[in-house]
PDB file of C-alpha atoms in Angstrom:
ATOM      1  CA  UNK J   1       0.692   8.937 -15.307  1.00 93.00           C
ATOM      2  CA  UNK J   2      -2.149   9.975 -13.068  1.00 97.00           C
ATOM      3  CA  UNK J   3      -1.385   7.774  -9.958  1.00 98.00           C
ATOM      4  CA  UNK J   4       1.650   5.521  -9.426  1.00 98.00           C
ATOM      5  CA  UNK J   5       2.111   3.829  -6.017  1.00 98.00           C
ATOM      6  CA  UNK J   6       5.364   1.598  -5.806  1.00 98.00           C
ATOM      7  CA  UNK J   7       5.777  -0.859  -2.925  1.00 98.00           C
ATOM      8  CA  UNK J   8       3.697   1.283  -0.502  1.00 98.00           C
ATOM      9  CA  UNK J   9       3.701  -0.029   2.873  1.00 97.00           C
ATOM     10  CA  UNK J  10       2.032   1.653   5.975  1.00 96.00           C
ATOM     11  CA  UNK J  11       2.127   0.758   9.599  1.00 94.00           C
ATOM     12  CA  UNK J  12       0.152   2.521  12.334  1.00 91.00           C
ATOM     13  CA  UNK J  13       0.623   1.811  16.051  1.00 89.00           C
ATOM     14  CA  UNK J  14       2.402  -1.443  15.172  1.00 89.00           C
ATOM     15  CA  UNK J  15      -0.397  -2.681  12.978  1.00 92.00           C
ATOM     16  CA  UNK J  16       0.186  -3.196   9.184  1.00 93.00           C
ATOM     17  CA  UNK J  17      -2.627  -1.207   7.381  1.00 94.00           C
ATOM     18  CA  UNK J  18      -1.124  -1.466   3.751  1.00 97.00           C
ATOM     19  CA  UNK J  19       1.355  -3.971   2.620  1.00 96.00           C
ATOM     20  CA  UNK J  20       3.365  -3.710  -0.568  1.00 95.00           C
ATOM     21  CA  UNK J  21       0.712  -1.986  -2.641  1.00 98.00           C
ATOM     22  CA  UNK J  22       1.485  -1.254  -6.407  1.00 98.00           C
ATOM     23  CA  UNK J  23      -1.087   0.691  -8.355  1.00 98.00           C
ATOM     24  CA  UNK J  24      -0.893   2.567 -11.610  1.00 98.00           C
ATOM     25  CA  UNK J  25      -3.574   4.727 -13.188  1.00 98.00           C
ATOM     26  CA  UNK J  26      -2.933   6.023 -16.717  1.00 96.00           C
ATOM     27  CA  UNK J  27      -4.484   8.832 -18.500  1.00 93.00           C
ATOM     28  CA  UNK J  28      -7.951   7.796 -19.929  1.00 91.00           C
ATOM     29  CA  UNK J  29      -8.608   5.187 -17.163  1.00 95.00           C
ATOM     30  CA  UNK J  30     -11.297   5.441 -14.531  1.00 97.00           C
ATOM     31  CA  UNK J  31     -10.863   2.949 -11.731  1.00 98.00           C
ATOM     32  CA  UNK J  32     -13.190   1.384  -9.178  1.00 98.00           C
ATOM     33  CA  UNK J  33     -11.602   0.666  -5.876  1.00 98.00           C
ATOM     34  CA  UNK J  34     -13.326  -2.305  -4.313  1.00 98.00           C
ATOM     35  CA  UNK J  35     -13.021  -4.027  -0.880  1.00 96.00           C
ATOM     36  CA  UNK J  36     -14.838  -4.981   2.276  1.00 94.00           C
ATOM     37  CA  UNK J  37     -14.915  -2.526   5.282  1.00 91.00           C
ATOM     38  CA  UNK J  38     -11.477  -2.257   6.832  1.00 90.00           C
ATOM     39  CA  UNK J  39      -9.708  -3.515   3.770  1.00 94.00           C
ATOM     40  CA  UNK J  40      -7.441  -0.424   3.421  1.00 93.00           C
ATOM     41  CA  UNK J  41      -9.532   1.674   0.885  1.00 95.00           C
ATOM     42  CA  UNK J  42      -9.618   4.887   3.106  1.00 91.00           C
ATOM     43  CA  UNK J  43      -5.917   4.509   3.830  1.00 94.00           C
ATOM     44  CA  UNK J  44      -5.117   4.399   0.166  1.00 96.00           C
ATOM     45  CA  UNK J  45      -7.135   7.465  -0.485  1.00 94.00           C
ATOM     46  CA  UNK J  46      -5.473   9.383   2.233  1.00 93.00           C
ATOM     47  CA  UNK J  47      -2.118   8.571   0.850  1.00 96.00           C
ATOM     48  CA  UNK J  48      -3.034   9.640  -2.735  1.00 96.00           C
ATOM     49  CA  UNK J  49      -4.438  12.830  -1.167  1.00 92.00           C
ATOM     50  CA  UNK J  50      -1.251  13.386   0.815  1.00 92.00           C
ATOM     51  CA  UNK J  51      -2.908  13.311   4.250  1.00 90.00           C
ATOM     52  CA  UNK J  52      -1.006  10.200   5.339  1.00 92.00           C
ATOM     53  CA  UNK J  53       2.585   9.243   4.671  1.00 93.00           C
ATOM     54  CA  UNK J  54       3.456   5.727   3.867  1.00 95.00           C
ATOM     55  CA  UNK J  55       6.032   3.946   6.200  1.00 95.00           C
ATOM     56  CA  UNK J  56       7.940   3.198   3.008  1.00 96.00           C
ATOM     57  CA  UNK J  57       7.384   3.136  -0.711  1.00 97.00           C
ATOM     58  CA  UNK J  58       6.932   5.860  -3.440  1.00 97.00           C
ATOM     59  CA  UNK J  59       3.865   7.903  -4.293  1.00 98.00           C
ATOM     60  CA  UNK J  60       3.467   9.961  -7.486  1.00 98.00           C
ATOM     61  CA  UNK J  61       0.270  11.734  -8.404  1.00 98.00           C
ATOM     62  CA  UNK J  62      -0.241  13.801 -11.627  1.00 97.00           C
ATOM     63  CA  UNK J  63       3.435  13.601 -12.186  1.00 95.00           C
ATOM     64  CA  UNK J  64       4.476  14.949  -8.885  1.00 96.00           C
ATOM     65  CA  UNK J  65       6.487  12.715  -6.666  1.00 96.00           C
ATOM     66  CA  UNK J  66       5.393  13.030  -3.000  1.00 96.00           C
ATOM     67  CA  UNK J  67       8.179  14.350  -0.853  1.00 92.00           C
ATOM     68  CA  UNK J  68       9.680  16.356  -3.671  1.00 92.00           C
ATOM     69  CA  UNK J  69       6.734  18.646  -4.527  1.00 93.00           C
ATOM     70  CA  UNK J  70       4.495  21.273  -3.179  1.00 91.00           C
ATOM     71  CA  UNK J  71       1.509  19.375  -1.785  1.00 88.00           C
ATOM     72  CA  UNK J  72      -0.867  22.435  -1.641  1.00 84.00           C
ATOM     73  CA  UNK J  73      -0.369  22.664  -5.547  1.00 88.00           C
ATOM     74  CA  UNK J  74      -0.963  18.973  -6.030  1.00 91.00           C
ATOM     75  CA  UNK J  75      -4.304  19.033  -3.981  1.00 87.00           C
ATOM     76  CA  UNK J  76      -5.650  21.780  -6.101  1.00 86.00           C
ATOM     77  CA  UNK J  77      -5.677  19.421  -9.067  1.00 93.00           C
ATOM     78  CA  UNK J  78      -7.572  16.701  -6.979  1.00 94.00           C
ATOM     79  CA  UNK J  79     -11.292  16.807  -6.270  1.00 92.00           C
ATOM     80  CA  UNK J  80     -12.773  14.719  -3.398  1.00 90.00           C
ATOM     81  CA  UNK J  81     -16.456  13.919  -2.880  1.00 89.00           C
ATOM     82  CA  UNK J  82     -17.824  11.731  -0.110  1.00 82.00           C
ATOM     83  CA  UNK J  83     -21.056  11.556   2.099  1.00 72.00           C
ATOM     84  CA  UNK J  84     -19.064  12.910   4.903  1.00 73.00           C
ATOM     85  CA  UNK J  85     -18.292  16.104   2.959  1.00 74.00           C
ATOM     86  CA  UNK J  86     -22.061  16.859   2.920  1.00 69.00           C
ATOM     87  CA  UNK J  87     -22.061  16.581   6.859  1.00 68.00           C
ATOM     88  CA  UNK J  88     -19.307  19.267   6.986  1.00 71.00           C
ATOM     89  CA  UNK J  89     -21.430  21.638   4.884  1.00 70.00           C
ATOM     90  CA  UNK J  90     -24.408  20.846   7.184  1.00 64.00           C
ATOM     91  CA  UNK J  91     -22.399  21.627  10.321  1.00 62.00           C
ATOM     92  CA  UNK J  92     -21.223  25.096   9.228  1.00 64.00           C
ATOM     93  CA  UNK J  93     -22.873  26.193   5.991  1.00 66.00           C
ATOM     94  CA  UNK J  94     -26.332  24.538   5.868  1.00 70.00           C
ATOM     95  CA  UNK J  95     -28.178  27.674   4.631  1.00 79.00           C
ATOM     96  CA  UNK J  96     -25.585  28.348   1.857  1.00 84.00           C
ATOM     97  CA  UNK J  97     -27.374  28.193  -1.455  1.00 89.00           C
ATOM     98  CA  UNK J  98     -26.566  25.318  -3.978  1.00 90.00           C
ATOM     99  CA  UNK J  99     -24.796  27.897  -6.137  1.00 92.00           C
ATOM    100  CA  UNK J 100     -22.586  29.045  -3.288  1.00 89.00           C
ATOM    101  CA  UNK J 101     -21.609  25.427  -2.490  1.00 90.00           C
ATOM    102  CA  UNK J 102     -20.705  24.957  -5.985  1.00 92.00           C
ATOM    103  CA  UNK J 103     -18.545  28.008  -6.273  1.00 90.00           C
ATOM    104  CA  UNK J 104     -16.710  27.179  -3.058  1.00 86.00           C
ATOM    105  CA  UNK J 105     -15.035  24.309  -5.164  1.00 85.00           C
ATOM    106  CA  UNK J 106     -12.913  26.716  -7.045  1.00 83.00           C
ATOM    107  CA  UNK J 107     -10.831  27.089  -3.869  1.00 78.00           C
ATOM    108  CA  UNK J 108     -11.486  23.685  -2.356  1.00 74.00           C
ATOM    109  CA  UNK J 109     -13.100  25.538   0.467  1.00 69.00           C
ATOM    110  CA  UNK J 110     -15.979  24.943   2.803  1.00 71.00           C
ATOM    111  CA  UNK J 111     -17.958  28.194   2.306  1.00 66.00           C
ATOM    112  CA  UNK J 112     -17.381  31.134   0.293  1.00 67.00           C
ATOM    113  CA  UNK J 113     -16.771  33.776   2.947  1.00 62.00           C
ATOM    114  CA  UNK J 114     -13.082  34.265   2.517  1.00 63.00           C
ATOM    115  CA  UNK J 115     -12.853  34.290  -1.220  1.00 72.00           C
ATOM    116  CA  UNK J 116     -13.787  36.463  -3.996  1.00 79.00           C
ATOM    117  CA  UNK J 117     -15.597  35.443  -7.127  1.00 79.00           C
ATOM    118  CA  UNK J 118     -16.120  36.920 -10.554  1.00 85.00           C
ATOM    119  CA  UNK J 119     -19.127  36.846 -12.720  1.00 86.00           C
ATOM    120  CA  UNK J 120     -17.506  34.228 -14.785  1.00 89.00           C
ATOM    121  CA  UNK J 121     -17.364  32.084 -11.737  1.00 88.00           C
ATOM    122  CA  UNK J 122     -21.080  32.484 -11.183  1.00 87.00           C
ATOM    123  CA  UNK J 123     -21.690  31.479 -14.814  1.00 92.00           C
ATOM    124  CA  UNK J 124     -19.463  28.373 -14.429  1.00 90.00           C
ATOM    125  CA  UNK J 125     -21.253  27.271 -11.205  1.00 92.00           C
ATOM    126  CA  UNK J 126     -24.448  27.462 -12.972  1.00 92.00           C
ATOM    127  CA  UNK J 127     -23.046  25.412 -15.826  1.00 90.00           C
ATOM    128  CA  UNK J 128     -21.746  22.795 -13.446  1.00 88.00           C
ATOM    129  CA  UNK J 129     -25.316  22.598 -11.893  1.00 92.00           C
ATOM    130  CA  UNK J 130     -26.909  22.257 -15.285  1.00 90.00           C
ATOM    131  CA  UNK J 131     -24.405  19.443 -16.196  1.00 85.00           C
ATOM    132  CA  UNK J 132     -25.553  17.587 -13.162  1.00 84.00           C
ATOM    133  CA  UNK J 133     -29.228  18.217 -13.772  1.00 85.00           C
ATOM    134  CA  UNK J 134     -29.704  20.556 -10.829  1.00 89.00           C
ATOM    135  CA  UNK J 135     -29.745  23.917 -12.071  1.00 92.00           C
ATOM    136  CA  UNK J 136     -33.206  24.449 -10.772  1.00 94.00           C
ATOM    137  CA  UNK J 137     -31.869  24.024  -7.325  1.00 94.00           C
ATOM    138  CA  UNK J 138     -29.335  26.915  -7.649  1.00 94.00           C
ATOM    139  CA  UNK J 139     -31.120  29.141  -5.088  1.00 94.00           C
ATOM    140  CA  UNK J 140     -32.148  26.310  -2.708  1.00 94.00           C
ATOM    141  CA  UNK J 141     -30.417  26.197   0.659  1.00 92.00           C
ATOM    142  CA  UNK J 142     -28.197  23.136   0.867  1.00 89.00           C
ATOM    143  CA  UNK J 143     -30.074  21.985   3.948  1.00 88.00           C
ATOM    144  CA  UNK J 144     -33.313  21.684   2.029  1.00 92.00           C
ATOM    145  CA  UNK J 145     -32.004  19.515  -0.645  1.00 90.00           C
ATOM    146  CA  UNK J 146     -32.540  15.668  -0.539  1.00 88.00           C
ATOM    147  CA  UNK J 147     -29.479  13.619   0.108  1.00 85.00           C
ATOM    148  CA  UNK J 148     -29.242  12.650  -3.574  1.00 86.00           C
ATOM    149  CA  UNK J 149     -29.581  16.307  -4.639  1.00 89.00           C
ATOM    150  CA  UNK J 150     -26.856  17.171  -2.204  1.00 89.00           C
ATOM    151  CA  UNK J 151     -24.601  14.562  -3.642  1.00 87.00           C
ATOM    152  CA  UNK J 152     -25.129  16.045  -7.140  1.00 89.00           C
ATOM    153  CA  UNK J 153     -24.269  19.545  -5.930  1.00 91.00           C
ATOM    154  CA  UNK J 154     -21.180  18.230  -4.354  1.00 90.00           C
ATOM    155  CA  UNK J 155     -20.267  16.646  -7.656  1.00 89.00           C
ATOM    156  CA  UNK J 156     -20.739  19.955  -9.430  1.00 91.00           C
ATOM    157  CA  UNK J 157     -18.586  21.614  -6.678  1.00 90.00           C
ATOM    158  CA  UNK J 158     -15.913  19.108  -7.265  1.00 89.00           C
ATOM    159  CA  UNK J 159     -15.789  19.783 -10.977  1.00 88.00           C
ATOM    160  CA  UNK J 160     -15.877  23.583 -10.374  1.00 88.00           C
ATOM    161  CA  UNK J 161     -12.134  23.549  -9.745  1.00 85.00           C
ATOM    162  CA  UNK J 162     -11.287  21.736 -12.995  1.00 89.00           C
ATOM    163  CA  UNK J 163      -9.552  18.955 -11.353  1.00 93.00           C
ATOM    164  CA  UNK J 164      -7.343  16.344 -13.102  1.00 95.00           C
ATOM    165  CA  UNK J 165      -8.247  13.595 -10.720  1.00 96.00           C
ATOM    166  CA  UNK J 166     -11.607  13.139  -8.898  1.00 96.00           C
ATOM    167  CA  UNK J 167     -11.934  10.670  -5.948  1.00 95.00           C
ATOM    168  CA  UNK J 168     -15.401   9.528  -5.220  1.00 94.00           C
ATOM    169  CA  UNK J 169     -15.502   7.872  -1.749  1.00 92.00           C
ATOM    170  CA  UNK J 170     -18.770   5.819  -1.512  1.00 90.00           C
ATOM    171  CA  UNK J 171     -20.803   8.744  -2.817  1.00 89.00           C
ATOM    172  CA  UNK J 172     -23.992   6.640  -2.897  1.00 89.00           C
ATOM    173  CA  UNK J 173     -23.969   5.802   0.859  1.00 84.00           C
ATOM    174  CA  UNK J 174     -27.325   6.573   2.313  1.00 82.00           C
ATOM    175  CA  UNK J 175     -29.198   6.984  -0.982  1.00 86.00           C
ATOM    176  CA  UNK J 176     -32.212   4.889  -2.003  1.00 88.00           C
ATOM    177  CA  UNK J 177     -32.282   3.077  -5.286  1.00 91.00           C
ATOM    178  CA  UNK J 178     -33.715   5.997  -7.400  1.00 89.00           C
ATOM    179  CA  UNK J 179     -31.236   8.321  -5.793  1.00 86.00           C
ATOM    180  CA  UNK J 180     -28.336   6.050  -6.458  1.00 90.00           C
ATOM    181  CA  UNK J 181     -29.124   5.556 -10.059  1.00 91.00           C
ATOM    182  CA  UNK J 182     -29.688   9.187 -10.700  1.00 88.00           C
ATOM    183  CA  UNK J 183     -26.285   9.946  -9.174  1.00 88.00           C
ATOM    184  CA  UNK J 184     -24.557   7.157 -11.065  1.00 92.00           C
ATOM    185  CA  UNK J 185     -26.176   8.537 -14.379  1.00 91.00           C
ATOM    186  CA  UNK J 186     -24.675  11.871 -13.617  1.00 88.00           C
ATOM    187  CA  UNK J 187     -21.334  10.240 -13.087  1.00 90.00           C
ATOM    188  CA  UNK J 188     -21.568   8.385 -16.347  1.00 91.00           C
ATOM    189  CA  UNK J 189     -22.333  11.527 -18.196  1.00 88.00           C
ATOM    190  CA  UNK J 190     -19.213  13.148 -16.689  1.00 87.00           C
ATOM    191  CA  UNK J 191     -16.931  10.334 -17.435  1.00 90.00           C
ATOM    192  CA  UNK J 192     -17.852  10.190 -21.063  1.00 89.00           C
ATOM    193  CA  UNK J 193     -16.836  13.909 -21.634  1.00 87.00           C
ATOM    194  CA  UNK J 194     -13.628  14.485 -23.399  1.00 87.00           C
ATOM    195  CA  UNK J 195     -12.579  16.969 -20.656  1.00 87.00           C
ATOM    196  CA  UNK J 196     -13.456  14.548 -17.858  1.00 90.00           C
ATOM    197  CA  UNK J 197     -10.902  14.041 -15.066  1.00 93.00           C
ATOM    198  CA  UNK J 198      -9.517  10.637 -14.183  1.00 96.00           C
ATOM    199  CA  UNK J 199     -11.864   9.029 -11.623  1.00 96.00           C
ATOM    200  CA  UNK J 200     -11.417   6.796  -8.660  1.00 98.00           C
ATOM    201  CA  UNK J 201     -14.726   5.450  -7.446  1.00 97.00           C
ATOM    202  CA  UNK J 202     -14.628   3.691  -4.034  1.00 96.00           C
ATOM    203  CA  UNK J 203     -17.227   1.312  -3.027  1.00 94.00           C
ATOM    204  CA  UNK J 204     -18.020  -2.167  -1.681  1.00 91.00           C
ATOM    205  CA  UNK J 205     -21.100  -2.489  -3.867  1.00 94.00           C
ATOM    206  CA  UNK J 206     -20.005  -4.054  -7.190  1.00 96.00           C
ATOM    207  CA  UNK J 207     -23.238  -3.016  -8.929  1.00 96.00           C
ATOM    208  CA  UNK J 208     -22.128   0.621  -8.724  1.00 96.00           C
ATOM    209  CA  UNK J 209     -19.221  -0.099 -11.209  1.00 97.00           C
ATOM    210  CA  UNK J 210     -20.732   1.427 -14.335  1.00 95.00           C
ATOM    211  CA  UNK J 211     -19.547   0.900 -17.808  1.00 95.00           C
ATOM    212  CA  UNK J 212     -17.631   4.246 -17.775  1.00 95.00           C
ATOM    213  CA  UNK J 213     -15.264   2.698 -15.381  1.00 97.00           C
ATOM    214  CA  UNK J 214     -12.532   0.995 -17.269  1.00 97.00           C
ATOM    215  CA  UNK J 215     -10.565  -0.747 -14.524  1.00 98.00           C
ATOM    216  CA  UNK J 216     -10.761  -2.116 -10.935  1.00 98.00           C
ATOM    217  CA  UNK J 217      -8.573  -2.741  -8.026  1.00 98.00           C
ATOM    218  CA  UNK J 218      -9.710  -5.082  -5.279  1.00 98.00           C
ATOM    219  CA  UNK J 219      -8.104  -4.915  -1.904  1.00 98.00           C
ATOM    220  CA  UNK J 220      -8.446  -7.058   1.175  1.00 97.00           C
ATOM    221  CA  UNK J 221      -6.670  -6.646   4.588  1.00 95.00           C
ATOM    222  CA  UNK J 222      -4.351  -3.916   3.119  1.00 96.00           C
ATOM    223  CA  UNK J 223      -3.084  -6.138   0.066  1.00 97.00           C
ATOM    224  CA  UNK J 224      -4.034  -5.896  -3.593  1.00 98.00           C
ATOM    225  CA  UNK J 225      -5.864  -9.063  -4.666  1.00 98.00           C
ATOM    226  CA  UNK J 226      -6.289  -7.973  -8.305  1.00 98.00           C
ATOM    227  CA  UNK J 227      -5.881  -4.909 -10.506  1.00 98.00           C
ATOM    228  CA  UNK J 228      -6.472  -4.350 -14.225  1.00 98.00           C
ATOM    229  CA  UNK J 229      -9.329  -4.188 -16.666  1.00 98.00           C
ATOM    230  CA  UNK J 230     -12.595  -4.603 -14.713  1.00 97.00           C
ATOM    231  CA  UNK J 231     -13.920  -7.685 -16.434  1.00 97.00           C
ATOM    232  CA  UNK J 232     -10.653  -9.542 -15.640  1.00 97.00           C
ATOM    233  CA  UNK J 233     -10.631  -8.302 -12.089  1.00 98.00           C
ATOM    234  CA  UNK J 234     -14.267  -8.580 -10.923  1.00 98.00           C
ATOM    235  CA  UNK J 235     -14.517 -12.329 -11.084  1.00 98.00           C
ATOM    236  CA  UNK J 236     -16.181 -14.891  -8.965  1.00 98.00           C
ATOM    237  CA  UNK J 237     -12.922 -15.987  -7.530  1.00 98.00           C
ATOM    238  CA  UNK J 238     -11.510 -12.675  -6.651  1.00 98.00           C
ATOM    239  CA  UNK J 239     -14.655 -11.346  -5.063  1.00 98.00           C
ATOM    240  CA  UNK J 240     -15.170 -14.520  -3.143  1.00 98.00           C
ATOM    241  CA  UNK J 241     -11.770 -14.166  -1.718  1.00 98.00           C
ATOM    242  CA  UNK J 242     -12.217 -10.383  -0.975  1.00 97.00           C
ATOM    243  CA  UNK J 243     -15.682 -10.707   0.811  1.00 96.00           C
ATOM    244  CA  UNK J 244     -15.248 -14.291   2.188  1.00 96.00           C
ATOM    245  CA  UNK J 245     -18.638 -15.411   0.827  1.00 97.00           C
ATOM    246  CA  UNK J 246     -19.335 -17.446  -2.298  1.00 98.00           C
ATOM    247  CA  UNK J 247     -19.907 -14.740  -4.933  1.00 97.00           C
ATOM    248  CA  UNK J 248     -21.334 -14.977  -8.428  1.00 98.00           C
ATOM    249  CA  UNK J 249     -20.868 -12.180 -10.904  1.00 98.00           C
ATOM    250  CA  UNK J 250     -23.033 -11.511 -14.036  1.00 97.00           C
ATOM    251  CA  UNK J 251     -22.523  -8.733 -16.520  1.00 97.00           C
ATOM    252  CA  UNK J 252     -25.295  -6.870 -18.056  1.00 95.00           C
ATOM    253  CA  UNK J 253     -24.478  -4.089 -20.576  1.00 92.00           C
ATOM    254  CA  UNK J 254     -21.079  -3.728 -19.279  1.00 92.00           C
ATOM    255  CA  UNK J 255     -22.275  -3.452 -15.591  1.00 96.00           C
ATOM    256  CA  UNK J 256     -21.448  -6.227 -13.052  1.00 98.00           C
ATOM    257  CA  UNK J 257     -24.135  -7.549 -10.709  1.00 97.00           C
ATOM    258  CA  UNK J 258     -23.185  -9.700  -7.636  1.00 96.00           C
ATOM    259  CA  UNK J 259     -25.125 -12.204  -5.704  1.00 95.00           C
ATOM    260  CA  UNK J 260     -24.086 -14.662  -2.980  1.00 95.00           C
ATOM    261  CA  UNK J 261     -24.511 -18.252  -3.966  1.00 92.00           C
TER     262      UNK J 261
END
């Protein structure tokens, strides 16, 4: 089992953020986590990452039950990618070359100053960049990359550590259509690999749920509206309830497209 949440409830300052959440991700499954802003998506991620502790309920990730395991060890097997991660590199390591950013993923670090790397690490970093179609950017400072290129480099960084679980928190935020589709294409290629980690893709844009994602979980106001195979979950009714507007979903080549009717 990759992730297992049992009756997870979380209250903060008297406000219920998550209520009786049950979620299982099995090996071979890639999940899309969908919901409007403020629905509890980020809180769920923080609980899976071990940065927040539920008020009650059980959390197990990669066979480790939280509260009875070494969290540092667990986190080394989880990769996290978000638009905000790029901002952290901009703040402190904007002039780091793309290859250095990727290498930092081996230790889940921001920067490479406090770690040693081998020639094999250098070769692996180049391989990761090549996988995501950005080897030509290896010697370009991170600050000089486009936003889409930065996200690809961060994906390569995430895979550098050979994670068993990859969490993608709205990675297409701020990208134009071309940048978004290029990034999604790279994700598809990763997800089809035999050695791909399990993926959780967080978004409120249904059209970003690619064929490589097998399952979906829809949340609203901290509760689970539906969970299961994506075509059974991403329905007109469920998305209408989630976003509180009349939604119509059409499927093209295994990819959903949403319009308000």
